[in-house]
Short mmCIF file of C-alpha atoms and ligand atoms in Angstrom, two decimals:
data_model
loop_
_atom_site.label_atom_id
_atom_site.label_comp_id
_atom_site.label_asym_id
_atom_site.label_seq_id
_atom_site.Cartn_x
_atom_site.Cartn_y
_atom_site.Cartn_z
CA UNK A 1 60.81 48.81 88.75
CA UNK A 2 63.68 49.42 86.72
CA UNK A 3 67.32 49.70 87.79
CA UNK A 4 70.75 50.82 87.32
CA UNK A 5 74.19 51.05 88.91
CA UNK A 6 74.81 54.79 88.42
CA UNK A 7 72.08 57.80 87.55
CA UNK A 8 73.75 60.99 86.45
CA UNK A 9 71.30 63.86 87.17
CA UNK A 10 72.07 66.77 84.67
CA UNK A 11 73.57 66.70 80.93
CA UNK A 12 76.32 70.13 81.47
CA UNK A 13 80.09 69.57 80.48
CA UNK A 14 80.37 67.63 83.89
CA UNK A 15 77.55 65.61 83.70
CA UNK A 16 78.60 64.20 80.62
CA UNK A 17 82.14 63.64 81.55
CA UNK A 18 81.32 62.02 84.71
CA UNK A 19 78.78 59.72 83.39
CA UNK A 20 81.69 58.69 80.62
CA UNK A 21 84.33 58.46 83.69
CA UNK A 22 81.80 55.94 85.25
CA UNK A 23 81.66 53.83 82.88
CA UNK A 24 85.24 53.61 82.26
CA UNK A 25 85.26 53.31 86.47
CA UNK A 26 83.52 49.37 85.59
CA UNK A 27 79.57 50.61 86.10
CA UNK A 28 78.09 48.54 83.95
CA UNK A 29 74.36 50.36 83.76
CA UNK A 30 74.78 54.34 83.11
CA UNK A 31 72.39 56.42 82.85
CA UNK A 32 72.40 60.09 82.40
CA UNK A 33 69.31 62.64 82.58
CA UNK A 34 68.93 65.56 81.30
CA UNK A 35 65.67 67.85 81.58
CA UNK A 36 66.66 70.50 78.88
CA UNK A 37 66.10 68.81 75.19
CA UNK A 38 69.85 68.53 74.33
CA UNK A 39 73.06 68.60 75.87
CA UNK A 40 74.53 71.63 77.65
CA UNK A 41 72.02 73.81 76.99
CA UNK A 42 72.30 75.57 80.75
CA UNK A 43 75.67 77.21 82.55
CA UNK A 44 77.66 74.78 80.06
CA UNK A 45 76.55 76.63 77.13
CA UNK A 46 75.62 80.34 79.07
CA UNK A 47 79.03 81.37 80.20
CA UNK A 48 82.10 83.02 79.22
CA UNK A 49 83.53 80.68 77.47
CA UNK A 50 86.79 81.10 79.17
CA UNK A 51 89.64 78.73 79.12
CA UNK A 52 90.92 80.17 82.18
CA UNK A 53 94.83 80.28 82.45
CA UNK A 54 94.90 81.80 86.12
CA UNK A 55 94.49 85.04 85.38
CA UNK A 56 91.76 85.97 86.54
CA UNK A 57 92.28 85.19 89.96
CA UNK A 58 94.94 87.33 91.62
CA UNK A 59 93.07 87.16 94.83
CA UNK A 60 92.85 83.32 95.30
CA UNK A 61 96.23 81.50 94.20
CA UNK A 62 95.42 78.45 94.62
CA UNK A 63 92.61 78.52 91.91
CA UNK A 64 95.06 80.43 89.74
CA UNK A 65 97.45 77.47 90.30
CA UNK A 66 95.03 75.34 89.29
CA UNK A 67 94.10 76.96 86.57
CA UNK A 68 97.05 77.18 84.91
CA UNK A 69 97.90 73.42 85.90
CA UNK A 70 94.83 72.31 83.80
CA UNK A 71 94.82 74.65 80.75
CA UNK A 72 97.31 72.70 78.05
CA UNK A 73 96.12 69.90 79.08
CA UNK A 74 92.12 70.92 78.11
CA UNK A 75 93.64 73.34 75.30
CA UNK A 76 95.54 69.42 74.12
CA UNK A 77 92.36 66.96 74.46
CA UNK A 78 89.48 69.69 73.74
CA UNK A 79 91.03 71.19 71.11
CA UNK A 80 88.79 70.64 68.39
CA UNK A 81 86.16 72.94 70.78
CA UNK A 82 88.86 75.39 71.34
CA UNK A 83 89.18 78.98 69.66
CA UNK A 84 93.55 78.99 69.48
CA UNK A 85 93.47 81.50 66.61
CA UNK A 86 92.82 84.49 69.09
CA UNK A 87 94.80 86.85 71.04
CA UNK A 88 93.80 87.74 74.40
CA UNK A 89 94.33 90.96 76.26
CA UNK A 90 94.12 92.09 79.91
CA UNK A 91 93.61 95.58 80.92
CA UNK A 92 94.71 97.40 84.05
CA UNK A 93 92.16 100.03 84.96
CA UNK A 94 93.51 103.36 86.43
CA UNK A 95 91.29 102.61 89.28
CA UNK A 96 92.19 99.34 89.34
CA UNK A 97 92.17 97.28 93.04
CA UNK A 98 95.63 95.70 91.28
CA UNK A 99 98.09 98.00 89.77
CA UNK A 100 99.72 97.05 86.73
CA UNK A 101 102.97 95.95 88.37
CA UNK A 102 101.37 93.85 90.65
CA UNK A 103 99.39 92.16 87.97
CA UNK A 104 102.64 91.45 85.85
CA UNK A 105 104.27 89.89 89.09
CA UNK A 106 101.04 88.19 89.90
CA UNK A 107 101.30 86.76 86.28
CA UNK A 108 105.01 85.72 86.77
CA UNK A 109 104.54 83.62 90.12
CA UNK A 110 102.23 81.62 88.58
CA UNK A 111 104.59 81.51 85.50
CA UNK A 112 101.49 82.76 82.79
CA UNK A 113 102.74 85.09 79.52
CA UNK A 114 102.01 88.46 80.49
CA UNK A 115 103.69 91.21 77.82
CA UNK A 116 103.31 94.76 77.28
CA UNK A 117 100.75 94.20 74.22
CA UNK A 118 101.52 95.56 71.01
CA UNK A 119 100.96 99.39 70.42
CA UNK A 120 98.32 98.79 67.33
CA UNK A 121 96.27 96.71 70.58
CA UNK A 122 96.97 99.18 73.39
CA UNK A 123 95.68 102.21 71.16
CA UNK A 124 92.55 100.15 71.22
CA UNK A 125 92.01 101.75 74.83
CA UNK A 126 91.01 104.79 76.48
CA UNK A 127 94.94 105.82 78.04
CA UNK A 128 92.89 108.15 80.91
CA UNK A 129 91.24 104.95 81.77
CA UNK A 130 93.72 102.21 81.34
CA UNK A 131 96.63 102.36 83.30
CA UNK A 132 98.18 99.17 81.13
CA UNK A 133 97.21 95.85 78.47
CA UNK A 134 99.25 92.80 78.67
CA UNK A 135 99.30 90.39 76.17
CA UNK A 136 98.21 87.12 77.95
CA UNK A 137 97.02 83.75 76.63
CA UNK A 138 93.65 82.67 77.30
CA UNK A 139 91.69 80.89 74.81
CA UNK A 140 87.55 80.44 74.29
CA UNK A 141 85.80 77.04 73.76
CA UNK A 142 82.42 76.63 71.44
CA UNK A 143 80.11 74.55 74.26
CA UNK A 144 78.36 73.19 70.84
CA UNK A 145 81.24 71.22 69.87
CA UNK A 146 81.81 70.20 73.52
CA UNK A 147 78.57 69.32 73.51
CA UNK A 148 78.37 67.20 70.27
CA UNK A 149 81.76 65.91 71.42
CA UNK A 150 79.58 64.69 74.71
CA UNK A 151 76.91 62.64 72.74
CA UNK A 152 79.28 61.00 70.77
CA UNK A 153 81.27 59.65 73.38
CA UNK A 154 78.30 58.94 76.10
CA UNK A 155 76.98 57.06 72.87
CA UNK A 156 80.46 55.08 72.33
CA UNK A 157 80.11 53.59 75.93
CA UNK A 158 76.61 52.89 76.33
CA UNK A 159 75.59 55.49 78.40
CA UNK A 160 71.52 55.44 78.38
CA UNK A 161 70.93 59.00 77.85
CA UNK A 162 67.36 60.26 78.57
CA UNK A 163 66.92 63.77 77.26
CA UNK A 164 63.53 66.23 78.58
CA UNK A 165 63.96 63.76 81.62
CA UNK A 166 63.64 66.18 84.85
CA UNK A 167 64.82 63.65 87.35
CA UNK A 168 63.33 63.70 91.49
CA UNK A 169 65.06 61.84 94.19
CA UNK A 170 62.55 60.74 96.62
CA UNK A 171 63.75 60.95 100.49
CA UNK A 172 65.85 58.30 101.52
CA UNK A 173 64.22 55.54 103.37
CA UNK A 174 67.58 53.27 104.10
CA UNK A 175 70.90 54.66 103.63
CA UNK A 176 72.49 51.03 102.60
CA UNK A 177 69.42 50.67 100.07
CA UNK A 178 70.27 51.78 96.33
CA UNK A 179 68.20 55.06 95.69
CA UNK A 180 65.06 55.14 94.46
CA UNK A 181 64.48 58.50 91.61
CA UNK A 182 61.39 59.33 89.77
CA UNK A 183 61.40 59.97 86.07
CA UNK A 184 58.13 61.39 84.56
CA UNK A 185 57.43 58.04 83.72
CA UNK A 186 58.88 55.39 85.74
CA UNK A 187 60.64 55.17 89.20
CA UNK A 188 63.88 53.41 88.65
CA UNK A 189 66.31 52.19 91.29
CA UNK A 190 70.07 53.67 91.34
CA UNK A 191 73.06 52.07 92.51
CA UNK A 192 74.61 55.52 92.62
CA UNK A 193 73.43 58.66 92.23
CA UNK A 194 75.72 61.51 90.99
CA UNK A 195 73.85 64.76 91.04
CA UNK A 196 75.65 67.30 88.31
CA UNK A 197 72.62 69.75 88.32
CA UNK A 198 74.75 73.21 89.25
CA UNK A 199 71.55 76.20 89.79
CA UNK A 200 69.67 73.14 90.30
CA UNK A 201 71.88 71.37 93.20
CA UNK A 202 69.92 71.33 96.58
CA UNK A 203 66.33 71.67 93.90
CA UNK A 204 66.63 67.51 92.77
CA UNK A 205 65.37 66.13 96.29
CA UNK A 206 69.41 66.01 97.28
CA UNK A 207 70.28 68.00 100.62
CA UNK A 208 73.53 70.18 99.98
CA UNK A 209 75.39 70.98 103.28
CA UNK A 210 77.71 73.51 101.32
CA UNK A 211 76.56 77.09 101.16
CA UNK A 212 75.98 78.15 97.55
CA UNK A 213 75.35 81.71 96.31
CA UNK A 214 73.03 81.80 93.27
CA UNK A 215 73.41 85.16 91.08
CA UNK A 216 71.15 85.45 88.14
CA UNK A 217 73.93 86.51 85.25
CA UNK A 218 73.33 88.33 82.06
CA UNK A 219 75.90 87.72 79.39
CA UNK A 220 75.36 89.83 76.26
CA UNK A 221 76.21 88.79 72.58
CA UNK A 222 77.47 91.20 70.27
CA UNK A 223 78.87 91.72 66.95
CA UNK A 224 82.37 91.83 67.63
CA UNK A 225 83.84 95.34 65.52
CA UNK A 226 86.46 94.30 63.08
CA UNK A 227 89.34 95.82 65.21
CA UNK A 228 88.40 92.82 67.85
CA UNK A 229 86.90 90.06 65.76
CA UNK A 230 90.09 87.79 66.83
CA UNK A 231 90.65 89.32 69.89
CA UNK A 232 89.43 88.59 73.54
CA UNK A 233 89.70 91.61 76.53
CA UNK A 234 89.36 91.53 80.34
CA UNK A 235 89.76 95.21 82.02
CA UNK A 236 90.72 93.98 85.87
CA UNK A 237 90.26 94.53 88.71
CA UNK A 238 86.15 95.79 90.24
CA UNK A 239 84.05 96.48 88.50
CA UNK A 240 84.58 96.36 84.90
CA UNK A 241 84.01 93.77 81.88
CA UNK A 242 85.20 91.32 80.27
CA UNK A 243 84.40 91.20 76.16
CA UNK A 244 85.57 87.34 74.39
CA UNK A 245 85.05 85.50 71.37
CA UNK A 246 81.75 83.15 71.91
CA UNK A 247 82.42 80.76 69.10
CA UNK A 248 79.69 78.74 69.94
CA UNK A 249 77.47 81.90 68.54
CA UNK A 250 80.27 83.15 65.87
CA UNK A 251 79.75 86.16 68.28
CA UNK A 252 81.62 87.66 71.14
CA UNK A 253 80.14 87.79 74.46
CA UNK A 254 79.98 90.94 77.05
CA UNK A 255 80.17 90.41 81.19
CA UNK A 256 80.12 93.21 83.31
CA UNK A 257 81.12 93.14 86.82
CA UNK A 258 78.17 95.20 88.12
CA UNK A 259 75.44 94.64 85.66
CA UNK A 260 75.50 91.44 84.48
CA UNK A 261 74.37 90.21 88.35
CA UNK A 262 70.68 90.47 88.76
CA UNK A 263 70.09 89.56 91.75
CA UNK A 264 71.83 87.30 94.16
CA UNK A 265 70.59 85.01 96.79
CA UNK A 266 71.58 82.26 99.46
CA UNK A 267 68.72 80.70 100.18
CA UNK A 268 68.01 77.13 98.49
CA UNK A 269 65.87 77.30 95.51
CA UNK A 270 65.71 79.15 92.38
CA UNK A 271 64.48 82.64 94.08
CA UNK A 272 63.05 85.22 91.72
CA UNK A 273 65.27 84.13 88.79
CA UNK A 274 63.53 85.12 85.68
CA UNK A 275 64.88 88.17 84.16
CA UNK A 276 62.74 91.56 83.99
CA UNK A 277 64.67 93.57 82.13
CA UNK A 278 68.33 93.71 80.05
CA UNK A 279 71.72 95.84 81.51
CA UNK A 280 72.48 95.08 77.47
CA UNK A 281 72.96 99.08 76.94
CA UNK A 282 74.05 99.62 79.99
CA UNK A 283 77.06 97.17 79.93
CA UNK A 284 77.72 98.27 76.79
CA UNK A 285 78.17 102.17 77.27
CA UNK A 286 80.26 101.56 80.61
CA UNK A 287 82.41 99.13 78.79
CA UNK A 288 82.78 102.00 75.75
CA UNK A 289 84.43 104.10 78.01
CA UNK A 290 87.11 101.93 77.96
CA UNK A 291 87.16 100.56 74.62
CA UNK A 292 85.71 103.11 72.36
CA UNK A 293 85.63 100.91 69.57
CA UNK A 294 82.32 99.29 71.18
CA UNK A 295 80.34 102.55 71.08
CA UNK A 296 78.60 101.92 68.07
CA UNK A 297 77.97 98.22 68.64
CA UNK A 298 74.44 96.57 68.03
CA UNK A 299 73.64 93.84 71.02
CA UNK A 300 72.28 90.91 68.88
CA UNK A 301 70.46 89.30 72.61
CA UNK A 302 71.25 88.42 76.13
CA UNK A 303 71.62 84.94 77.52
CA UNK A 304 70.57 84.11 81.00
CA UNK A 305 71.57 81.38 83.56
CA UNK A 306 71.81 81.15 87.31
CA UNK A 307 75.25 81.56 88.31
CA UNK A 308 76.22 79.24 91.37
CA UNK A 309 79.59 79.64 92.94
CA UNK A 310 79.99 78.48 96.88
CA UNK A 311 79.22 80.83 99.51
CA UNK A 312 82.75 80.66 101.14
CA UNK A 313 84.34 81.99 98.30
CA UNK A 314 82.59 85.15 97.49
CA UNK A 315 85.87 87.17 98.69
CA UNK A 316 88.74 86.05 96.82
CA UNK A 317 86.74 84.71 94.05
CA UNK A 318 87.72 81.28 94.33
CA UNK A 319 86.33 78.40 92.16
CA UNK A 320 87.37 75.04 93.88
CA UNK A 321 85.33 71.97 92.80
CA UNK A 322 82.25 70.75 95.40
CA UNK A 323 82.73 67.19 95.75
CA UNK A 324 79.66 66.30 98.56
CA UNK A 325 78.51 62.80 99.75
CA UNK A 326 74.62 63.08 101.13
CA UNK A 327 74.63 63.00 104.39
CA UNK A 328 71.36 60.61 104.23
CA UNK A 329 73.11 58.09 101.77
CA UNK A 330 77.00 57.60 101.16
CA UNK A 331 75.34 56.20 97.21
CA UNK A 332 74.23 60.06 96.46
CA UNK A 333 77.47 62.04 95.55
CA UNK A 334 76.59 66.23 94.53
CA UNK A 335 79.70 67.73 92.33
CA UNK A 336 79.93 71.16 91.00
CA UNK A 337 82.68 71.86 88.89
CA UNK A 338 82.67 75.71 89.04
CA UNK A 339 84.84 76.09 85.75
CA UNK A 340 85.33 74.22 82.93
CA UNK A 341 88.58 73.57 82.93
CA UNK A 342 88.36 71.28 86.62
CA UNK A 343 87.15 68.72 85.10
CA UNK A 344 90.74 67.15 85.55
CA UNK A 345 90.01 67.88 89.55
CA UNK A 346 86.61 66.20 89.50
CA UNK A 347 87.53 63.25 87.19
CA UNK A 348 90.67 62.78 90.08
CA UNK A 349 88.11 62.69 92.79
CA UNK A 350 86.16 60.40 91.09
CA UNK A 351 88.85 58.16 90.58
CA UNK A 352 89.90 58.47 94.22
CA UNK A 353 86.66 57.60 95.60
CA UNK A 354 85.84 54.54 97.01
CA UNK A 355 82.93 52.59 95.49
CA UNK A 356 82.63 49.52 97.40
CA UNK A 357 78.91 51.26 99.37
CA UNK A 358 77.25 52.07 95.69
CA UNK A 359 79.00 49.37 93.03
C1 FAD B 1 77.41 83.67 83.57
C2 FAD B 1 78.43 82.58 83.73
C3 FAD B 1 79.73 82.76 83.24
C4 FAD B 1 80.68 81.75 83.38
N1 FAD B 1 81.88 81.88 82.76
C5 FAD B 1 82.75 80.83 82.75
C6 FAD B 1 83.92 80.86 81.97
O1 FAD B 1 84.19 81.82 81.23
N2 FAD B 1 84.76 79.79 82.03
C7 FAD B 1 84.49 78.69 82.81
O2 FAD B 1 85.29 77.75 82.83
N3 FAD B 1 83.36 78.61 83.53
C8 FAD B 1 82.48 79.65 83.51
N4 FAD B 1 81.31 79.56 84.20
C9 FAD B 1 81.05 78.36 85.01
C10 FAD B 1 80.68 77.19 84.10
O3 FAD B 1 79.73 77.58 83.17
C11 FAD B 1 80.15 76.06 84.97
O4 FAD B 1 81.09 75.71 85.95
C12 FAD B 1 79.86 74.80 84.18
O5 FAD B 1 79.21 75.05 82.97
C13 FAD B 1 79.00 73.91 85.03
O6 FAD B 1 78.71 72.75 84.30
P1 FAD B 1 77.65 71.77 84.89
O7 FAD B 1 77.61 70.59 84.02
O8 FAD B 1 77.94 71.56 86.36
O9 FAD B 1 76.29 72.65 84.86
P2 FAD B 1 75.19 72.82 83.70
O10 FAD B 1 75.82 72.94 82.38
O11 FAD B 1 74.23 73.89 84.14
O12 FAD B 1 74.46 71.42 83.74
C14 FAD B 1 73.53 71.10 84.75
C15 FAD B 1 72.37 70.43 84.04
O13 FAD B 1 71.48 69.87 84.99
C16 FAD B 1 70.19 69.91 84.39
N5 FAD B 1 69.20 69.71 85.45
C17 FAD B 1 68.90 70.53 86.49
N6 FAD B 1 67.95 69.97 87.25
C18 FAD B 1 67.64 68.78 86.70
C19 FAD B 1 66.74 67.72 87.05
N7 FAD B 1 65.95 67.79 88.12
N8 FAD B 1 66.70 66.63 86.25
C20 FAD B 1 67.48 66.53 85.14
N9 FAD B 1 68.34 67.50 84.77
C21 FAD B 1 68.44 68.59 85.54
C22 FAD B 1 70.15 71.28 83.76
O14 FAD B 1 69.15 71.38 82.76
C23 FAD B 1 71.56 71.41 83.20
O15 FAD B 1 71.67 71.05 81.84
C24 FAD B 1 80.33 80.56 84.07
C25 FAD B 1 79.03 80.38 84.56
C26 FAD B 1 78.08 81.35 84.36
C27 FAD B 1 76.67 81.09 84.80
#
């Protein structure tokens, strides 16, 4: 039976980056599985593409503090995967749950740019409908460079990367014993198992104590019109959209608050998750109400992937990382990063961990 000191289960932004961290940690043998046939191919690549700055969380300050704590310093080492040329917008519906004054002193405790935007971009908007638009900065990153970034630098430190390898831990028979995972063809021992498989957390043979909500997400791409090909809008706060540059399509992608969730669920597992049908039209008529200058848009196709944020934070929209150690076996760590930009909070924990059970 083969053997390693660390198995990363699941090849998303984190995945990756962990597997890298562990390596510089002093694990000697990395490995790093990945069931899709490339790198980010799941929530790494179906997403927003958001550099989030804080905005976006007016109800939970602490992840807008964080937030804005880790965006120059992603914008400064990701920038080659990072869209800088683009101007970013927030809107203040009329029947906003934030008014526009609270939004701009929202925006100035956590010390973010927030501007009255330019009257060329404000005419962009329906003025029944939209009580305000700030000028902001928030940025979009292509997950393709991220993700050729990723196989570079796994390659670089030896990571053993094993891609269309769906990875099962089998039940653990002695916590002190290094973990034994199946591979379709081999069962190989692990030293330390970090699970990075988001949708797929509590599905890998891993028990997760933290609640999770799964919400199967639609995100539609689009042509962006000419009068927003370099620029990126969010209408807050309910239940309205968000429209941003995708650059990893050369496309912009469309969210809506109420009909890009499918369904949601609780449960463990993957639930009904394939899509029947696309809110493509319907996203985009709501969202023309707003922005008229999306009325005549053609959808080019929707992307689907099963959003998983924790359970507890389904209020205030909070996106703290999940850091877990199995209950079964202190070698079998689960991490979620819930935004792209925590990496800096995950690779922290990492470095804060101690080893001494799993090295
Ligand atoms: C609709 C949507 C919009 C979002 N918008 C934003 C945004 O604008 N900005 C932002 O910062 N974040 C956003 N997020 C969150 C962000 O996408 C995620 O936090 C991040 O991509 C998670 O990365 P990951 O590596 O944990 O997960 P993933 O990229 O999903 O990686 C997990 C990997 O595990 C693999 N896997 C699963 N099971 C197994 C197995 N048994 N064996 C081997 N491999 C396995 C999967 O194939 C997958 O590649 C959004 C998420 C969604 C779904």
């Amino acid at each position: 039976m083969g053997s390693v000191d660390a198995l990363v289960i699941g090849g998303g932004f984190f995945g990756c980056e962990i597997a890298v961290e562990l390596r510089r940690l002093g694990f000697a043998r990395v490995m790093l599985c990945e069931r899709e046939a490339g790198l980010l191919r799941r929530a790494s690549y179906v997403n927003q593409a958001r550099v989030h700055n804080g905005y976006h969380y007016p109800r939970s300050l602490s992840t807008a503090e964080r937030s804005r704590a880790n965006f120059e310093r992603f914008v400064a080492d990701y920038g080659f995967a990072v869209r800088t040329d683009m101007v970013k917008l927030y809107a203040i519906a009329a029947t906003s749950r934030v008014n526009a004054g609270q939004f701009a002193s929202f925006c100035g405790k956590i010390g973010v740019l927030c501007r009255e935007a330019p009257a060329a971009l404000a005419r962009l908007f329906d003025p029944d409908l939209i009580e305000a638009a700030f000028l902001t900065r928030e940025l979009a990153f292509d997950a393709v460079a991220l993700a050729r970034s990723a196989a570079q630098r796994l390659a670089d430190v030896h990571v053993d990367v094993r891609l269309g390898t769906p990875v099962r831990v089998e039940p653990i028979a002695a916590p002190a014993r290094p973990v034994r995972v199946t591979l379709p063809s081999e069962t190989i021992e692990a030293g330390l198992v970090v699970n990075c498989t988001y949708a797929a957390l509590d599905d890998v043979g891993i028990p997760v104590k933290a609640r999770l909500k799964r919400e199967l997400a639609e995100m539609l791409l689009i042509p962006p019109p000419r009068d927003i090909a370099d620029v990126g809008i969010t209408v807050m706060d309910g239940p309205f959209f968000s429209t941003m540059p995708f650059p990893a399509a050369k496309l912009h992608s469309l969210s809506h608050v109420r009909y890009t969730p499918h369904e949601a669920w609780t449960e463990p597992g993957h639930g009904n998750a394939l899509p029947t049908r696309s809110n493509a039209m319907a996203m985009l008529r709501d969202a023309a109400r707003f922005l008229p200058v999306l009325a005549k848009v053609e959808p080019v196709r929707s992307i689907f992937e099963i959003k998983t944020v924790l359970l507890r934070n389904e209020d205030d929209d909070g996106r703290p990382i999940l850091a877990e150690t199995c209950v079964a076996s202190p070698r079998i760590l689960s991490v979620m990063g819930s935004k792209i930009d925590n990496i800096y909070d995950v690779l922290e924990m990492l470095r804060a961990h101690q080893w001494k059970e799993s090295a």
